[in-house]
Amino acid sequence: MFGLLLVVGFIIKFFWWLVAAAVAVGVFFAVRAVMRHVGERGLAAAREAEEIAYRADRQNRMAQWGDPRGVYGVDGADVMRDFASEPQGQPDIVPDGPAIAALADTADGLLTLLKDKPPGWRWAAFASVLVQRRAGVRARLRDVRLGYGTPRGGAGSGAEVAHFVTTNLDELGKLVDQVESFMRTPAFMEVFGQRGDEGTADAEGILHVANRLMDYHERFLSLAERCRDFDGPSRYSGLMRDCRQLTNTPLDGYDTFVDDFVEFLTHMPDMMRYGRGTLVADPISLHMSIDDGLLKRIRTGIRAAARDG
C-alpha cells in the first residue's frame, strides 16, 4: 500500500497570440499533464527535460520584456544592478487609440472592466479574479509558508502517521488530476471566445472558470494546512516536514502562474500598440513539479513509520 505513492509532474501551458494591428489579443490553451509513478527512470528523465524547458520559457519571456533576469538569470541580474544602475529613459509617447485593459484589483474595478470591455478585457478579467481570490487568502498562505498553525488531530503510532501521510498525498494527486481534467474540458476554453474576436467571449463564463480554478487553489491550501497542523510523535517530524513541503508545491505553482500572468498584462498594452501583425508570445505555465529526492524521503519515511506499527 505504502509503496504506491503517486506524484505529478504537471505543466499547463498558455500560448498567447497577439493581434496588434486589430488591437485584439487571443489565447490558445494547450494543456498537457502527466501522472507519474515514482521511480520510473524514463519518466523521471522526461520530467527533468520539462523542467529545463519550463525554465527556458520563463527566462526567454523575461528577456523579451527587457527584464535583466532573462539575460543574466536571477542571481546575475542582482550582481549587474550592483555594477550599473538602471538607465533613465524618456517617457514613452503613447499612440492614439483605445485604452488597453488593465488588471482590476477590486470588485468594483472588475465590474467597470466588464462594463467597458476595452481591448484585452477577457484576459484582464480572468487575471483579476485570480489576483483578488489570492489576496483573500493571503494571510493563510503566509501562515502555511511560515509553518504557523494550531496543532489539531494527531496520531500516537507510526501506522497512524503513515496512514495520514498516504491519505493526504492520495488526495493531493486527485486534486491535481481534477485541475487537469477541469482545464482540458472544451467548456473551459470556449468561454474566451475566438482568438481574434473578443466579441465572442463570455464574460460570465470567464469569471466562472477563473473562480473555479481558484476554488481548487483553496482546496490545495486546506490540504497544506491540514498537514501543517497534524500533531504526531516527534520521531516522525522529518516525514511531516517533507509532507508539508510537498503539499506546498501546488501553492508555489499557483503563485508563479498568477505573478507571470500579471506581468504579462503589464506588457500587453505595449505589445498591442506597437506590434504589427500577429505576435506569438512565450507560454505562461501553471507548473507543479516535485524534487525526486523529496519523494524518495517521503516514501522511505512512510515505509519506516508503517513498520513501527
mmCIF file of C-alpha atoms in Angstrom:
data_model
loop_
_atom_site.group_PDB
_atom_site.id
_atom_site.type_symbol
_atom_site.label_atom_id
_atom_site.label_comp_id
_atom_site.label_asym_id
_atom_site.label_seq_id
_atom_site.Cartn_x
_atom_site.Cartn_y
_atom_site.Cartn_z
ATOM 1 C CA MET A 1 0.000 0.000 0.000
ATOM 2 C CA PHE A 2 2.640 2.496 1.091
ATOM 3 C CA GLY A 3 4.861 1.767 -1.905
ATOM 4 C CA LEU A 4 2.242 3.013 -4.357
ATOM 5 C CA LEU A 5 2.903 6.697 -3.802
ATOM 6 C CA LEU A 6 1.857 8.687 -6.857
ATOM 7 C CA VAL A 7 3.049 12.148 -7.690
ATOM 8 C CA VAL A 8 2.637 14.586 -10.503
ATOM 9 C CA GLY A 9 4.954 16.304 -12.901
ATOM 10 C CA PHE A 10 2.391 18.779 -14.176
ATOM 11 C CA ILE A 11 2.508 21.635 -16.672
ATOM 12 C CA ILE A 12 -0.373 23.558 -18.223
ATOM 13 C CA LYS A 13 0.818 25.971 -20.898
ATOM 14 C CA PHE A 14 -0.953 29.114 -22.089
ATOM 15 C CA PHE A 15 0.148 30.080 -25.598
ATOM 16 C CA TRP A 16 -0.584 33.703 -26.476
ATOM 17 C CA TRP A 17 -1.255 35.200 -29.903
ATOM 18 C CA LEU A 18 -1.313 38.982 -30.010
ATOM 19 C CA VAL A 19 -3.065 40.537 -32.977
ATOM 20 C CA ALA A 20 -1.595 44.008 -32.618
ATOM 21 C CA ALA A 21 -2.928 45.650 -35.760
ATOM 22 C CA ALA A 22 -6.515 44.873 -34.780
ATOM 23 C CA VAL A 23 -5.907 45.860 -31.140
ATOM 24 C CA ALA A 24 -7.085 42.441 -30.000
ATOM 25 C CA VAL A 25 -5.411 39.608 -28.207
ATOM 26 C CA GLY A 26 -6.140 35.917 -28.300
ATOM 27 C CA VAL A 27 -5.026 32.853 -26.489
ATOM 28 C CA PHE A 28 -4.990 29.190 -27.230
ATOM 29 C CA PHE A 29 -4.836 26.885 -24.279
ATOM 30 C CA ALA A 30 -2.620 23.888 -24.843
ATOM 31 C CA VAL A 31 -2.895 21.612 -21.887
ATOM 32 C CA ARG A 32 -0.750 18.667 -21.052
ATOM 33 C CA ALA A 33 -0.241 16.898 -17.776
ATOM 34 C CA VAL A 34 1.177 13.515 -16.894
ATOM 35 C CA MET A 35 0.690 11.442 -13.748
ATOM 36 C CA ARG A 36 3.941 9.677 -12.990
ATOM 37 C CA HIS A 37 4.849 6.744 -10.798
ATOM 38 C CA VAL A 38 7.790 7.475 -8.557
ATOM 39 C CA GLY A 39 10.899 5.571 -9.590
ATOM 40 C CA GLU A 40 10.232 5.195 -13.326
ATOM 41 C CA ARG A 41 13.517 6.318 -14.822
ATOM 42 C CA GLY A 42 12.254 7.223 -18.277
ATOM 43 C CA LEU A 43 9.543 9.451 -16.889
ATOM 44 C CA ALA A 44 11.978 10.991 -14.425
ATOM 45 C CA ALA A 45 14.180 11.965 -17.372
ATOM 46 C CA ALA A 46 11.167 13.391 -19.193
ATOM 47 C CA ARG A 47 10.273 15.412 -16.114
ATOM 48 C CA GLU A 48 13.806 16.807 -15.978
ATOM 49 C CA ALA A 49 13.527 17.819 -19.639
ATOM 50 C CA GLU A 50 10.208 19.549 -18.921
ATOM 51 C CA GLU A 51 11.801 21.411 -16.007
ATOM 52 C CA ILE A 52 14.559 22.688 -18.285
ATOM 53 C CA ALA A 53 12.043 23.721 -20.958
ATOM 54 C CA TYR A 54 9.891 25.477 -18.365
ATOM 55 C CA ARG A 55 12.821 27.493 -17.019
ATOM 56 C CA ALA A 56 13.925 28.340 -20.558
ATOM 57 C CA ASP A 57 10.419 29.583 -21.437
ATOM 58 C CA ARG A 58 10.355 31.869 -18.390
ATOM 59 C CA GLN A 59 13.834 33.233 -18.983
ATOM 60 C CA ASN A 60 13.138 33.881 -22.660
ATOM 61 C CA ARG A 61 9.915 35.696 -21.809
ATOM 62 C CA MET A 62 11.790 37.888 -19.316
ATOM 63 C CA ALA A 63 14.389 38.714 -21.963
ATOM 64 C CA GLN A 64 11.639 39.718 -24.419
ATOM 65 C CA TRP A 65 10.206 42.101 -21.828
ATOM 66 C CA GLY A 66 13.575 43.694 -21.065
ATOM 67 C CA ASP A 67 13.903 42.068 -17.641
ATOM 68 C CA PRO A 68 17.638 41.575 -16.870
ATOM 69 C CA ARG A 69 16.807 38.218 -15.280
ATOM 70 C CA GLY A 70 16.162 36.962 -18.802
ATOM 71 C CA VAL A 71 19.778 37.686 -19.796
ATOM 72 C CA TYR A 72 21.767 37.146 -16.608
ATOM 73 C CA GLY A 73 19.494 34.934 -14.529
ATOM 74 C CA VAL A 74 18.112 35.911 -11.118
ATOM 75 C CA ASP A 75 21.456 35.993 -9.295
ATOM 76 C CA GLY A 76 23.287 37.556 -12.236
ATOM 77 C CA ALA A 77 20.716 40.342 -12.526
ATOM 78 C CA ASP A 78 21.264 41.216 -8.853
ATOM 79 C CA VAL A 79 25.026 41.395 -9.423
ATOM 80 C CA MET A 80 24.626 43.573 -12.527
ATOM 81 C CA ARG A 81 22.494 46.061 -10.594
ATOM 82 C CA ASP A 82 25.406 46.490 -8.190
ATOM 83 C CA PHE A 83 27.674 47.496 -11.085
ATOM 84 C CA ALA A 84 25.322 49.514 -13.264
ATOM 85 C CA SER A 85 22.186 51.429 -12.401
ATOM 86 C CA GLU A 86 19.062 51.179 -14.488
ATOM 87 C CA PRO A 87 19.072 53.640 -17.411
ATOM 88 C CA GLN A 88 16.672 56.538 -17.101
ATOM 89 C CA GLY A 89 14.826 56.607 -20.391
ATOM 90 C CA GLN A 90 12.437 59.213 -21.701
ATOM 91 C CA PRO A 91 8.735 58.606 -21.118
ATOM 92 C CA ASP A 92 7.087 56.692 -23.912
ATOM 93 C CA ILE A 93 4.738 58.590 -26.181
ATOM 94 C CA VAL A 94 1.516 56.627 -26.165
ATOM 95 C CA PRO A 95 -0.009 56.472 -29.649
ATOM 96 C CA ASP A 96 -3.624 57.356 -30.233
ATOM 97 C CA GLY A 97 -6.073 54.542 -29.788
ATOM 98 C CA PRO A 98 -8.404 52.961 -27.255
ATOM 99 C CA ALA A 99 -7.250 52.293 -23.712
ATOM 100 C CA ILE A 100 -5.982 48.758 -23.198
ATOM 101 C CA ALA A 101 -7.457 46.623 -20.429
ATOM 102 C CA ALA A 102 -5.582 46.555 -17.127
ATOM 103 C CA LEU A 103 -5.756 44.421 -14.017
ATOM 104 C CA ALA A 104 -8.628 45.204 -11.639
ATOM 105 C CA ASP A 105 -7.711 44.600 -8.004
ATOM 106 C CA THR A 106 -11.151 45.421 -6.572
ATOM 107 C CA ALA A 107 -14.645 44.072 -7.157
ATOM 108 C CA ASP A 108 -15.843 47.485 -8.374
ATOM 109 C CA GLY A 109 -12.903 47.743 -10.738
ATOM 110 C CA LEU A 110 -13.756 44.358 -12.200
ATOM 111 C CA LEU A 111 -17.370 45.405 -12.757
ATOM 112 C CA THR A 112 -16.151 48.507 -14.600
ATOM 113 C CA LEU A 113 -13.792 46.409 -16.700
ATOM 114 C CA LEU A 114 -16.621 44.085 -17.726
ATOM 115 C CA LYS A 115 -18.908 47.025 -18.471
ATOM 116 C CA ASP A 116 -16.426 48.935 -20.637
ATOM 117 C CA LYS A 117 -14.714 45.902 -22.212
ATOM 118 C CA PRO A 118 -11.584 47.657 -23.515
ATOM 119 C CA PRO A 119 -9.246 45.691 -25.804
ATOM 120 C CA GLY A 120 -7.751 42.763 -23.912
ATOM 121 C CA TRP A 121 -10.584 42.729 -21.360
ATOM 122 C CA ARG A 122 -11.103 38.976 -21.325
ATOM 123 C CA TRP A 123 -7.540 38.220 -20.184
ATOM 124 C CA ALA A 124 -7.559 41.101 -17.706
ATOM 125 C CA ALA A 125 -10.854 39.863 -16.245
ATOM 126 C CA PHE A 126 -9.541 36.321 -15.876
ATOM 127 C CA ALA A 127 -6.342 37.512 -14.174
ATOM 128 C CA SER A 128 -8.247 39.948 -11.955
ATOM 129 C CA VAL A 129 -10.271 37.121 -10.441
ATOM 130 C CA LEU A 130 -7.101 35.131 -9.761
ATOM 131 C CA VAL A 131 -5.441 38.107 -8.063
ATOM 132 C CA GLN A 132 -8.466 39.050 -5.963
ATOM 133 C CA ARG A 133 -9.100 35.490 -4.825
ATOM 134 C CA ARG A 134 -5.445 35.005 -3.876
ATOM 135 C CA ALA A 135 -5.471 38.282 -1.944
ATOM 136 C CA GLY A 136 -8.421 36.981 0.068
ATOM 137 C CA VAL A 137 -6.344 34.097 1.472
ATOM 138 C CA ARG A 138 -3.017 35.929 1.681
ATOM 139 C CA ALA A 139 -2.771 35.619 5.480
ATOM 140 C CA ARG A 140 -3.430 31.870 5.326
ATOM 141 C CA LEU A 141 -0.780 31.459 2.626
ATOM 142 C CA ARG A 142 1.759 33.315 4.753
ATOM 143 C CA ASP A 143 0.989 31.149 7.784
ATOM 144 C CA VAL A 144 1.377 27.950 5.773
ATOM 145 C CA ARG A 145 4.772 29.008 4.485
ATOM 146 C CA LEU A 146 5.809 30.082 7.977
ATOM 147 C CA GLY A 147 4.624 26.781 9.422
ATOM 148 C CA TYR A 148 2.451 28.719 11.850
ATOM 149 C CA GLY A 149 -0.696 26.964 12.973
ATOM 150 C CA THR A 150 -2.562 25.304 15.825
ATOM 151 C CA PRO A 151 -1.886 21.570 16.218
ATOM 152 C CA ARG A 152 -5.090 19.597 15.952
ATOM 153 C CA GLY A 153 -5.833 15.950 15.404
ATOM 154 C CA GLY A 154 -2.809 13.728 15.506
ATOM 155 C CA ALA A 155 -1.610 10.174 15.892
ATOM 156 C CA GLY A 156 0.076 8.061 18.505
ATOM 157 C CA SER A 157 1.569 5.311 16.366
ATOM 158 C CA GLY A 158 3.731 5.013 13.285
ATOM 159 C CA ALA A 159 0.957 3.213 11.417
ATOM 160 C CA GLU A 160 -1.395 6.134 12.037
ATOM 161 C CA VAL A 161 1.210 8.614 10.810
ATOM 162 C CA ALA A 162 1.831 6.515 7.689
ATOM 163 C CA HIS A 163 -1.910 6.322 7.035
ATOM 164 C CA PHE A 164 -2.317 10.089 7.459
ATOM 165 C CA VAL A 165 0.522 10.934 5.073
ATOM 166 C CA THR A 166 -0.569 8.383 2.471
ATOM 167 C CA THR A 167 -4.192 9.552 2.606
ATOM 168 C CA ASN A 168 -3.237 13.193 2.151
ATOM 169 C CA LEU A 169 -0.815 12.509 -0.683
ATOM 170 C CA ASP A 170 -3.505 10.476 -2.407
ATOM 171 C CA GLU A 171 -5.838 13.465 -2.072
ATOM 172 C CA LEU A 172 -3.106 15.711 -3.465
ATOM 173 C CA GLY A 173 -2.798 13.513 -6.549
ATOM 174 C CA LYS A 174 -6.565 13.512 -7.038
ATOM 175 C CA LEU A 175 -6.726 17.295 -6.771
ATOM 176 C CA VAL A 176 -4.055 17.757 -9.409
ATOM 177 C CA ASP A 177 -5.869 15.291 -11.655
ATOM 178 C CA GLN A 178 -9.091 17.258 -11.179
ATOM 179 C CA VAL A 179 -7.388 20.535 -12.111
ATOM 180 C CA GLU A 180 -6.024 18.899 -15.241
ATOM 181 C CA SER A 181 -9.430 17.499 -16.213
ATOM 182 C CA PHE A 182 -11.102 20.841 -15.498
ATOM 183 C CA MET A 183 -8.746 22.802 -17.733
ATOM 184 C CA ARG A 184 -8.890 20.223 -20.511
ATOM 185 C CA THR A 185 -12.651 20.492 -20.927
ATOM 186 C CA PRO A 186 -13.864 22.285 -24.068
ATOM 187 C CA ALA A 187 -16.163 24.353 -21.842
ATOM 188 C CA PHE A 188 -13.149 25.899 -20.101
ATOM 189 C CA MET A 189 -11.623 27.155 -23.328
ATOM 190 C CA GLU A 190 -14.861 28.133 -25.039
ATOM 191 C CA VAL A 191 -15.620 30.979 -22.614
ATOM 192 C CA PHE A 192 -12.710 33.014 -24.038
ATOM 193 C CA GLY A 193 -14.254 33.053 -27.495
ATOM 194 C CA GLN A 194 -12.469 33.112 -30.825
ATOM 195 C CA ARG A 195 -8.819 34.052 -30.940
ATOM 196 C CA GLY A 196 -9.187 37.317 -32.849
ATOM 197 C CA ASP A 197 -12.717 38.327 -31.833
ATOM 198 C CA GLU A 198 -13.278 39.416 -28.241
ATOM 199 C CA GLY A 199 -16.935 39.924 -29.004
ATOM 200 C CA THR A 200 -17.365 36.147 -28.907
ATOM 201 C CA ALA A 201 -16.045 35.870 -25.320
ATOM 202 C CA ASP A 202 -18.448 35.053 -22.480
ATOM 203 C CA ALA A 203 -17.827 37.463 -19.589
ATOM 204 C CA GLU A 204 -19.882 35.495 -17.075
ATOM 205 C CA GLY A 205 -18.203 32.282 -18.179
ATOM 206 C CA ILE A 206 -14.717 33.781 -17.775
ATOM 207 C CA LEU A 207 -15.493 34.796 -14.195
ATOM 208 C CA HIS A 208 -16.918 31.351 -13.539
ATOM 209 C CA VAL A 209 -13.901 29.360 -14.741
ATOM 210 C CA ALA A 210 -11.474 31.735 -13.011
ATOM 211 C CA ASN A 211 -13.322 31.311 -9.722
ATOM 212 C CA ARG A 212 -13.441 27.542 -10.103
ATOM 213 C CA LEU A 213 -9.695 27.470 -10.778
ATOM 214 C CA MET A 214 -9.156 29.392 -7.538
ATOM 215 C CA ASP A 215 -11.576 27.082 -5.709
ATOM 216 C CA TYR A 216 -9.036 24.357 -6.430
ATOM 217 C CA HIS A 217 -6.343 26.671 -5.082
ATOM 218 C CA GLU A 218 -8.230 26.928 -1.789
ATOM 219 C CA ARG A 219 -8.539 23.148 -1.637
ATOM 220 C CA PHE A 220 -4.775 22.831 -2.099
ATOM 221 C CA LEU A 221 -4.363 25.410 0.672
ATOM 222 C CA SER A 222 -6.671 23.495 3.023
ATOM 223 C CA LEU A 223 -4.689 20.320 2.381
ATOM 224 C CA ALA A 224 -1.417 22.105 3.177
ATOM 225 C CA GLU A 225 -2.946 23.470 6.397
ATOM 226 C CA ARG A 226 -4.089 20.005 7.418
ATOM 227 C CA CYS A 227 -0.555 18.630 7.044
ATOM 228 C CA ARG A 228 0.901 21.628 8.886
ATOM 229 C CA ASP A 229 -1.454 21.206 11.853
ATOM 230 C CA PHE A 230 -1.108 17.430 12.209
ATOM 231 C CA ASP A 231 0.252 16.568 15.654
ATOM 232 C CA GLY A 232 2.276 13.353 15.559
ATOM 233 C CA PRO A 233 5.115 11.823 17.583
ATOM 234 C CA SER A 234 8.325 13.836 17.367
ATOM 235 C CA ARG A 235 10.260 10.934 15.847
ATOM 236 C CA TYR A 236 8.254 11.452 12.643
ATOM 237 C CA SER A 237 8.900 15.188 12.441
ATOM 238 C CA GLY A 238 11.130 14.761 9.370
ATOM 239 C CA LEU A 239 8.422 12.894 7.483
ATOM 240 C CA MET A 240 5.821 15.509 8.389
ATOM 241 C CA ARG A 241 8.178 18.321 7.341
ATOM 242 C CA ASP A 242 8.587 16.654 3.940
ATOM 243 C CA CYS A 243 4.824 16.184 3.701
ATOM 244 C CA ARG A 244 4.317 19.907 4.319
ATOM 245 C CA GLN A 245 6.900 20.766 1.676
ATOM 246 C CA LEU A 246 5.145 18.522 -0.826
ATOM 247 C CA THR A 247 1.674 19.940 -0.182
ATOM 248 C CA ASN A 248 3.049 23.484 -0.509
ATOM 249 C CA THR A 249 4.236 22.771 -4.054
ATOM 250 C CA PRO A 250 0.881 23.431 -5.807
ATOM 251 C CA LEU A 251 0.597 26.732 -3.918
ATOM 252 C CA ASP A 252 4.022 27.762 -5.197
ATOM 253 C CA GLY A 253 2.952 26.801 -8.719
ATOM 254 C CA TYR A 254 -0.198 28.919 -8.474
ATOM 255 C CA ASP A 255 1.789 31.888 -7.153
ATOM 256 C CA THR A 256 4.227 31.794 -10.047
ATOM 257 C CA PHE A 257 1.397 31.371 -12.546
ATOM 258 C CA VAL A 258 -0.595 34.334 -11.206
ATOM 259 C CA ASP A 259 2.501 36.544 -10.970
ATOM 260 C CA ASP A 260 3.542 35.677 -14.531
ATOM 261 C CA PHE A 261 0.006 36.387 -15.743
ATOM 262 C CA VAL A 262 0.025 39.794 -14.049
ATOM 263 C CA GLU A 263 3.421 40.614 -15.538
ATOM 264 C CA PHE A 264 2.148 39.649 -18.972
ATOM 265 C CA LEU A 265 -0.766 42.056 -18.574
ATOM 266 C CA THR A 266 1.606 44.915 -17.747
ATOM 267 C CA HIS A 267 3.359 44.351 -21.079
ATOM 268 C CA MET A 268 0.202 43.659 -23.099
ATOM 269 C CA PRO A 269 -0.565 47.347 -23.887
ATOM 270 C CA ASP A 270 2.857 47.950 -25.456
ATOM 271 C CA MET A 271 2.680 44.721 -27.431
ATOM 272 C CA MET A 272 -0.760 45.611 -28.746
ATOM 273 C CA ARG A 273 0.033 49.277 -29.505
ATOM 274 C CA TYR A 274 3.456 48.948 -31.041
ATOM 275 C CA GLY A 275 3.304 45.484 -32.570
ATOM 276 C CA ARG A 276 2.428 44.733 -36.154
ATOM 277 C CA GLY A 277 0.549 41.762 -37.453
ATOM 278 C CA THR A 278 0.244 38.652 -35.320
ATOM 279 C CA LEU A 279 2.749 38.283 -32.483
ATOM 280 C CA VAL A 280 3.425 34.983 -30.748
ATOM 281 C CA ALA A 281 4.430 35.247 -27.095
ATOM 282 C CA ASP A 282 6.062 32.567 -24.982
ATOM 283 C CA PRO A 283 3.725 30.398 -22.902
ATOM 284 C CA ILE A 284 2.664 31.101 -19.344
ATOM 285 C CA SER A 285 2.620 27.859 -17.358
ATOM 286 C CA LEU A 286 0.860 26.525 -14.300
ATOM 287 C CA HIS A 287 3.758 24.351 -13.208
ATOM 288 C CA MET A 288 3.930 21.819 -10.392
ATOM 289 C CA SER A 289 6.899 19.514 -10.113
ATOM 290 C CA ILE A 290 8.397 17.642 -7.177
ATOM 291 C CA ASP A 291 12.046 17.041 -6.431
ATOM 292 C CA ASP A 292 12.819 13.328 -6.727
ATOM 293 C CA GLY A 293 14.896 13.450 -3.545
ATOM 294 C CA LEU A 294 11.879 14.715 -1.605
ATOM 295 C CA LEU A 295 9.717 11.919 -2.977
ATOM 296 C CA LYS A 296 12.281 9.296 -2.066
ATOM 297 C CA ARG A 297 12.466 10.578 1.512
ATOM 298 C CA ILE A 298 8.685 10.558 1.843
ATOM 299 C CA ARG A 299 8.344 7.039 0.509
ATOM 300 C CA THR A 300 11.119 5.814 2.816
ATOM 301 C CA GLY A 301 9.540 7.626 5.772
ATOM 302 C CA ILE A 302 6.115 6.133 5.108
ATOM 303 C CA ARG A 303 7.501 2.610 4.991
ATOM 304 C CA ALA A 304 9.524 3.126 8.165
ATOM 305 C CA ALA A 305 6.525 4.553 10.032
ATOM 306 C CA ALA A 306 4.305 1.686 8.861
ATOM 307 C CA ARG A 307 6.822 -0.866 10.149
ATOM 308 C CA ASP A 308 6.818 0.789 13.583
ATOM 309 C CA GLY A 309 3.181 -0.185 13.938
#
